[in-house]
Rosetta silent file (secondary structure, phi, psi, omega in degrees, C-alpha in Angstrom):
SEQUENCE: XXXXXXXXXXXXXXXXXXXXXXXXXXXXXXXXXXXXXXXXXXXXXXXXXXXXXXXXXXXXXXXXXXXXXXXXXXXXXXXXXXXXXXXXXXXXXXXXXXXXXXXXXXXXXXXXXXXXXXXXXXXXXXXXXXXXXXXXXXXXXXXXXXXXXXXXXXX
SCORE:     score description
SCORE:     0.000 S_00000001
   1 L     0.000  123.057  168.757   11.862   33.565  -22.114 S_00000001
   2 L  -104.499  141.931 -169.907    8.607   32.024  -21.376 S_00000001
   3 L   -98.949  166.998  176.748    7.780   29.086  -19.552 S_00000001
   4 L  -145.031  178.828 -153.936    5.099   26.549  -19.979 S_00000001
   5 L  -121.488  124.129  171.699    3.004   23.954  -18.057 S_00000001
   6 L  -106.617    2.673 -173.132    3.041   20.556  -20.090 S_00000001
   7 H   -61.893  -39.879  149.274    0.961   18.846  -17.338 S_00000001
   8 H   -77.897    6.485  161.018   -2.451   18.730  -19.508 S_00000001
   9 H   -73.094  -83.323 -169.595   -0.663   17.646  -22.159 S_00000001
  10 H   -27.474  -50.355  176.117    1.103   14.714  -20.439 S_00000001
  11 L   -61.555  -18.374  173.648   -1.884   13.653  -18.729 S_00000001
  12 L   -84.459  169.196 -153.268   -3.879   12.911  -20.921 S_00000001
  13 L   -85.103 -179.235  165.883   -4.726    9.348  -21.755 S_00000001
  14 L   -71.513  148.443 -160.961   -4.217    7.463  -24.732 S_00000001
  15 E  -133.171  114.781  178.385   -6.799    7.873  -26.869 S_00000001
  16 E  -119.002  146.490 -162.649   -7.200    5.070  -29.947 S_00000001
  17 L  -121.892   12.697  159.762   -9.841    6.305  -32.755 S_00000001
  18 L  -145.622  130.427  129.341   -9.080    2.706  -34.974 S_00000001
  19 L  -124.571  135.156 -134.702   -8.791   -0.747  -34.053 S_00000001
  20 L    62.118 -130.843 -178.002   -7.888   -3.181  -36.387 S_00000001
  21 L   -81.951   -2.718 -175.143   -9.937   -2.639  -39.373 S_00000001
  22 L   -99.404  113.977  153.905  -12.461   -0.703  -37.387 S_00000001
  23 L  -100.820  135.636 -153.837  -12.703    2.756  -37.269 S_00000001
  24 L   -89.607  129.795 -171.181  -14.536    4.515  -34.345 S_00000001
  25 L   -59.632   -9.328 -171.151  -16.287    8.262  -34.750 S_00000001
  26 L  -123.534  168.474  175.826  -15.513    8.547  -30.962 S_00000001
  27 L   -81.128  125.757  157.910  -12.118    8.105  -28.746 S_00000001
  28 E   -95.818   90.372  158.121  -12.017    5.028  -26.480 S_00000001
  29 E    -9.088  117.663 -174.121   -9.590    5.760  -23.629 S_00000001
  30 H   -56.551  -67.623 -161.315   -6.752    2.694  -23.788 S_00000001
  31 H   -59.707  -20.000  179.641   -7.173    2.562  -20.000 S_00000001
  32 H   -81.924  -30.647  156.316  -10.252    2.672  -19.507 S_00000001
  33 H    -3.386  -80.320  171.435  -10.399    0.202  -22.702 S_00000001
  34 H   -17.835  -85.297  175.869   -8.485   -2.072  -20.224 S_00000001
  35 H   -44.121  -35.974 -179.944  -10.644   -2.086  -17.469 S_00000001
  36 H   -58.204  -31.621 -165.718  -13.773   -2.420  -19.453 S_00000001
  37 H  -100.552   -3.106  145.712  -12.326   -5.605  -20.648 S_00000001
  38 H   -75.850  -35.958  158.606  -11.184   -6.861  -17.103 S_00000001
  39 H   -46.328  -68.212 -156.465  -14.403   -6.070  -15.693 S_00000001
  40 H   -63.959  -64.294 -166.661  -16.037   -7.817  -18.707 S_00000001
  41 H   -87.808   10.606  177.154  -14.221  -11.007  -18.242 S_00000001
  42 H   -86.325  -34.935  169.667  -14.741  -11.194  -14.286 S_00000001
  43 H   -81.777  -11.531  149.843  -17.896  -11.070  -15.142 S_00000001
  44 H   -77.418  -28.830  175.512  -18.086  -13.893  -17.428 S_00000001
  45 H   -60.698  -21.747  166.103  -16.096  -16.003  -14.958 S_00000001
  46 L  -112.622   38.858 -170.199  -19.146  -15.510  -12.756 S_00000001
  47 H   -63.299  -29.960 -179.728  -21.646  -15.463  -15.634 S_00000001
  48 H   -98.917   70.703  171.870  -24.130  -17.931  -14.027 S_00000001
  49 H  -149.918  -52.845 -165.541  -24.951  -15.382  -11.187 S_00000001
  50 H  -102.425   12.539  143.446  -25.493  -12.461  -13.881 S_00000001
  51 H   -62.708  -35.865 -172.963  -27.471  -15.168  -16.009 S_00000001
  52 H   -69.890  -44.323 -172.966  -30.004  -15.421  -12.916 S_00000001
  53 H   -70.433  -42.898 -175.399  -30.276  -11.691  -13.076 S_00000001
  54 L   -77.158   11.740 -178.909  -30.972  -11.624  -16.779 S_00000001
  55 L   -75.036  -19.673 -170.290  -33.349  -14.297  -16.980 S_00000001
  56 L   -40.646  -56.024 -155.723  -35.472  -11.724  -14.935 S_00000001
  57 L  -154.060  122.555 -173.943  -36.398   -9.817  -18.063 S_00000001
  58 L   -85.105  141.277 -156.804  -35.474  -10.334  -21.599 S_00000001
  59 L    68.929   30.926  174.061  -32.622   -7.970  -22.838 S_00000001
  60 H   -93.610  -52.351 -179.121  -31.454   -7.404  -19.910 S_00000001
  61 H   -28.822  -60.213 -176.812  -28.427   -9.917  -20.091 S_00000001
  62 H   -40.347  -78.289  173.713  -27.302   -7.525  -22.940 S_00000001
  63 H    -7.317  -67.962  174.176  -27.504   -4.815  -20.296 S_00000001
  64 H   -62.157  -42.385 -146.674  -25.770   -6.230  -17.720 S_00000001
  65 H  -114.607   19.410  168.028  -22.829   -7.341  -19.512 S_00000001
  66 H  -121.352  -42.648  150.204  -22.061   -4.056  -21.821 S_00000001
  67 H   -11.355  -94.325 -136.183  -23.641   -1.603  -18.594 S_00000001
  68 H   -89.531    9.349  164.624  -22.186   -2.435  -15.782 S_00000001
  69 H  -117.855  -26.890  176.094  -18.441   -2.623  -17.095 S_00000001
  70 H   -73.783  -38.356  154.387  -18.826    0.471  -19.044 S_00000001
  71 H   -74.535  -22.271  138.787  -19.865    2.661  -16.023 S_00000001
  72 H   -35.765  -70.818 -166.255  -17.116    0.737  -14.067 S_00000001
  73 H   -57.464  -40.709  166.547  -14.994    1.312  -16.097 S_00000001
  74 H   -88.179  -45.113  166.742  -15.540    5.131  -16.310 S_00000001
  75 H   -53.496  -62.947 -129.842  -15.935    5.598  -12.530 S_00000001
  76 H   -72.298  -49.494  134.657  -12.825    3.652  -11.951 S_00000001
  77 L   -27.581  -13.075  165.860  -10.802    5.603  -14.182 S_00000001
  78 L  -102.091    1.549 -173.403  -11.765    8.777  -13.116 S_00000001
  79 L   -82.072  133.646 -168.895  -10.970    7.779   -9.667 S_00000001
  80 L  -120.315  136.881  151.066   -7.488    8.960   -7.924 S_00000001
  81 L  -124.369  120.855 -138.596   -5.537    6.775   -5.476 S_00000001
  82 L    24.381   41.129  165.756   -3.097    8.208   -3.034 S_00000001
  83 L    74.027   41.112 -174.388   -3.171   10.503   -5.685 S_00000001
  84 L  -124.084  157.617  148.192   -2.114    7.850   -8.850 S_00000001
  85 L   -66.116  170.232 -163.277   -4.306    6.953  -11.492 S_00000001
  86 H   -60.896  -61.182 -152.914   -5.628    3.329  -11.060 S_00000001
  87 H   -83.096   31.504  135.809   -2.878    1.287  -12.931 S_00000001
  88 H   -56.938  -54.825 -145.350    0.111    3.492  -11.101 S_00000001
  89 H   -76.824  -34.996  174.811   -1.521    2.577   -7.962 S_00000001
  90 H   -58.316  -44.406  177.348   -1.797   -1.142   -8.930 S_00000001
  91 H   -73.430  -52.763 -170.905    1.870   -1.457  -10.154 S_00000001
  92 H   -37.833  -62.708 -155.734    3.286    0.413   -6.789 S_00000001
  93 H   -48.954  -65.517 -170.296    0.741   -1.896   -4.444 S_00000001
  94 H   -45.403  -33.948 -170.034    1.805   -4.986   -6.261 S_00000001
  95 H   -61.666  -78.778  174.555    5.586   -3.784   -6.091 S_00000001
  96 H   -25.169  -33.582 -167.967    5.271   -3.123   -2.270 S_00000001
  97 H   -88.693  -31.138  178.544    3.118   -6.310   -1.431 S_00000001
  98 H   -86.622   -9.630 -164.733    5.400   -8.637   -3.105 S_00000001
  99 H  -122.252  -14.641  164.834    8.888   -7.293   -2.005 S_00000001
 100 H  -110.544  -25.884 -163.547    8.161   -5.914    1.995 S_00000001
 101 H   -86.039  -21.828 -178.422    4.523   -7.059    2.939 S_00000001
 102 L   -85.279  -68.927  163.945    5.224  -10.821    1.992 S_00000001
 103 L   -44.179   -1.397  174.157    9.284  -11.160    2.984 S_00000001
 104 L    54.356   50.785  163.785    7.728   -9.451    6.143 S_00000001
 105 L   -82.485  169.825 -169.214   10.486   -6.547    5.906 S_00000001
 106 E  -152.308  120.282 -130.440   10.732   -4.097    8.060 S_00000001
 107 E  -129.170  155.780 -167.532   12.478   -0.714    7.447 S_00000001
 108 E  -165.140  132.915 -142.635   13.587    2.015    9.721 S_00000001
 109 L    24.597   74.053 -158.906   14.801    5.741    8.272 S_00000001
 110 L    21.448   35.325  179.341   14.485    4.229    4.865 S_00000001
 111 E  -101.223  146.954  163.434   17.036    1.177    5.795 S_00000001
 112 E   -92.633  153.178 -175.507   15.920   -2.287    6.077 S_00000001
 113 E   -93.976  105.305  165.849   16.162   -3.503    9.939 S_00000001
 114 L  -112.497  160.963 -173.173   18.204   -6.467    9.394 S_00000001
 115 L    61.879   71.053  157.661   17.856   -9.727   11.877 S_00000001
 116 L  -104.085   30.485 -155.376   14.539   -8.574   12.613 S_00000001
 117 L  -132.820   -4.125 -165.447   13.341  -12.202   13.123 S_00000001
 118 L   -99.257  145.749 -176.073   15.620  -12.645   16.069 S_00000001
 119 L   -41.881  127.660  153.502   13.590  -12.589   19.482 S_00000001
 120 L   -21.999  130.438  168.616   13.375   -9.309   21.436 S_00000001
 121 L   -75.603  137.502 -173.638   15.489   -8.857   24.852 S_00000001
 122 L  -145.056  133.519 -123.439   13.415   -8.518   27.837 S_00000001
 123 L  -118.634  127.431  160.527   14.595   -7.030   31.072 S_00000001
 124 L  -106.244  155.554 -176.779   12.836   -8.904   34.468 S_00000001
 125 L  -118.721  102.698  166.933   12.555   -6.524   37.316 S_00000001
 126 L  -130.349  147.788 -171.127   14.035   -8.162   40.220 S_00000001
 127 L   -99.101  116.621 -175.530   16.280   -6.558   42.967 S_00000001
 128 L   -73.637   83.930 -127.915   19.644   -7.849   43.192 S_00000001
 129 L  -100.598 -178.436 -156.150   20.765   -7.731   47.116 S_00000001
 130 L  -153.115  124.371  172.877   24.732   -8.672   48.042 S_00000001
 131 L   -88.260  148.097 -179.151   25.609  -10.754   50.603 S_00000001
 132 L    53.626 -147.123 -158.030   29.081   -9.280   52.512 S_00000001
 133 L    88.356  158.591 -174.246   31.320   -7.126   50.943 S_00000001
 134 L   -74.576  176.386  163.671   33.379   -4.365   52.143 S_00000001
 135 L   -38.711  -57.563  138.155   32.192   -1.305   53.693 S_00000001
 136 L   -10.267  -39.124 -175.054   32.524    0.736   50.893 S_00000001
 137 L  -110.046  146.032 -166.745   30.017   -1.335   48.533 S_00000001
 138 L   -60.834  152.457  171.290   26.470   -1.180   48.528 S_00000001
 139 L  -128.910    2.836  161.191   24.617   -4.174   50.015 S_00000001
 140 L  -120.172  121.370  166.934   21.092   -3.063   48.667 S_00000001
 141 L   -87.080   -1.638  170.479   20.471   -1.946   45.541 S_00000001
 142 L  -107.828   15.935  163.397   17.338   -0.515   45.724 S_00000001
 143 L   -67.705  142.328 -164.685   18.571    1.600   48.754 S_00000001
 144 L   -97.808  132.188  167.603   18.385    5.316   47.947 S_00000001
 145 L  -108.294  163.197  171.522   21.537    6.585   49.166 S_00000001
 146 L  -132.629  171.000 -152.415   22.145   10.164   49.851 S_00000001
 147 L   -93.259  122.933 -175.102   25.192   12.298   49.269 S_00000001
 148 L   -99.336  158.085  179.408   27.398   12.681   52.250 S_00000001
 149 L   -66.099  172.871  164.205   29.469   15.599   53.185 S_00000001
 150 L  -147.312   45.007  142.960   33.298   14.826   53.784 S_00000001
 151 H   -48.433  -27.244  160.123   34.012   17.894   55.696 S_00000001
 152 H   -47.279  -65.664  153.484   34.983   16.030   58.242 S_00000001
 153 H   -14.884  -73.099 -151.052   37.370   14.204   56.398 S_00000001
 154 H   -96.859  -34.984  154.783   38.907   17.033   54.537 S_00000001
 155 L   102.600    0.000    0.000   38.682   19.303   57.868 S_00000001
């Protein structure tokens, strides 16, 4: 019986070679697809900043705004975080940020520490000294006693 390693199958992305009515001679990665077109519209939301740059030189706008998300877009995607691809790492963060870093929980051998909100006990160090008492009971407490024989006693 032989076994086999599906892990470069599995990994590899989605690949789409039509969309819509268009079909493209090359693959365009879904994910990176994605990014290109989040990139793309962050940068129209700031558009009069990379207007300034492209006024510099004409056909440069063009540049900027097909450029600089398409080499984003391909670094970011090839880029590993804590050892996830990008939108792994994004759904985990978000999961984590909205359900312990915001409710401020706080976990302890994989338990949540509940009534963590109630104030800490704190210890003052003062020495408690006894007035009277019988022979038998200490009247200082920070006196070091030391251990007596009762040979006497016991003969």
């Amino acid at each position: 019986m032989r076994s086999y390693n599906y892990k470069k199958t599995m990994n590899h992305p989605i690949t789409l070679y039509k969309l819509w009515r268009l079909n493209l001679n090359f693959g365009l990665s879904l994910m990176r697809g994605i990014l290109f077109a989040v990139i793309f519209l962050t940068m129209l939301a700031f558009r009069n900043f990379f207007n300034s740059i492209g006024s510099i030189m004409p056909g440069l706008t063009l540049v900027l705004y097909v450029g600089i998300p398409w080499l984003l877009s391909g670094f970011l995607h090839k880029q590993k975080y804590n050892g996830k691809k990008i939108h792994r790492f994004l759904f985990d963060f978000a999961n984590y940020f909205f359900s312990v870093y915001l409710p401020k929980r706080e976990y302890a051998n994989d338990q949540e520490v509940l009534y963590s909100n109630i104030k800490q006990v704190t210890f003052e160090d003062t020495i408690i000294r006894r007035r009277g008492g019988g022979n038998d009971e200490i009247k200082d407490a920070d006196q070091k006693r030391t251990r007596q024989s009762y040979a006497d006693e016991i003969g």
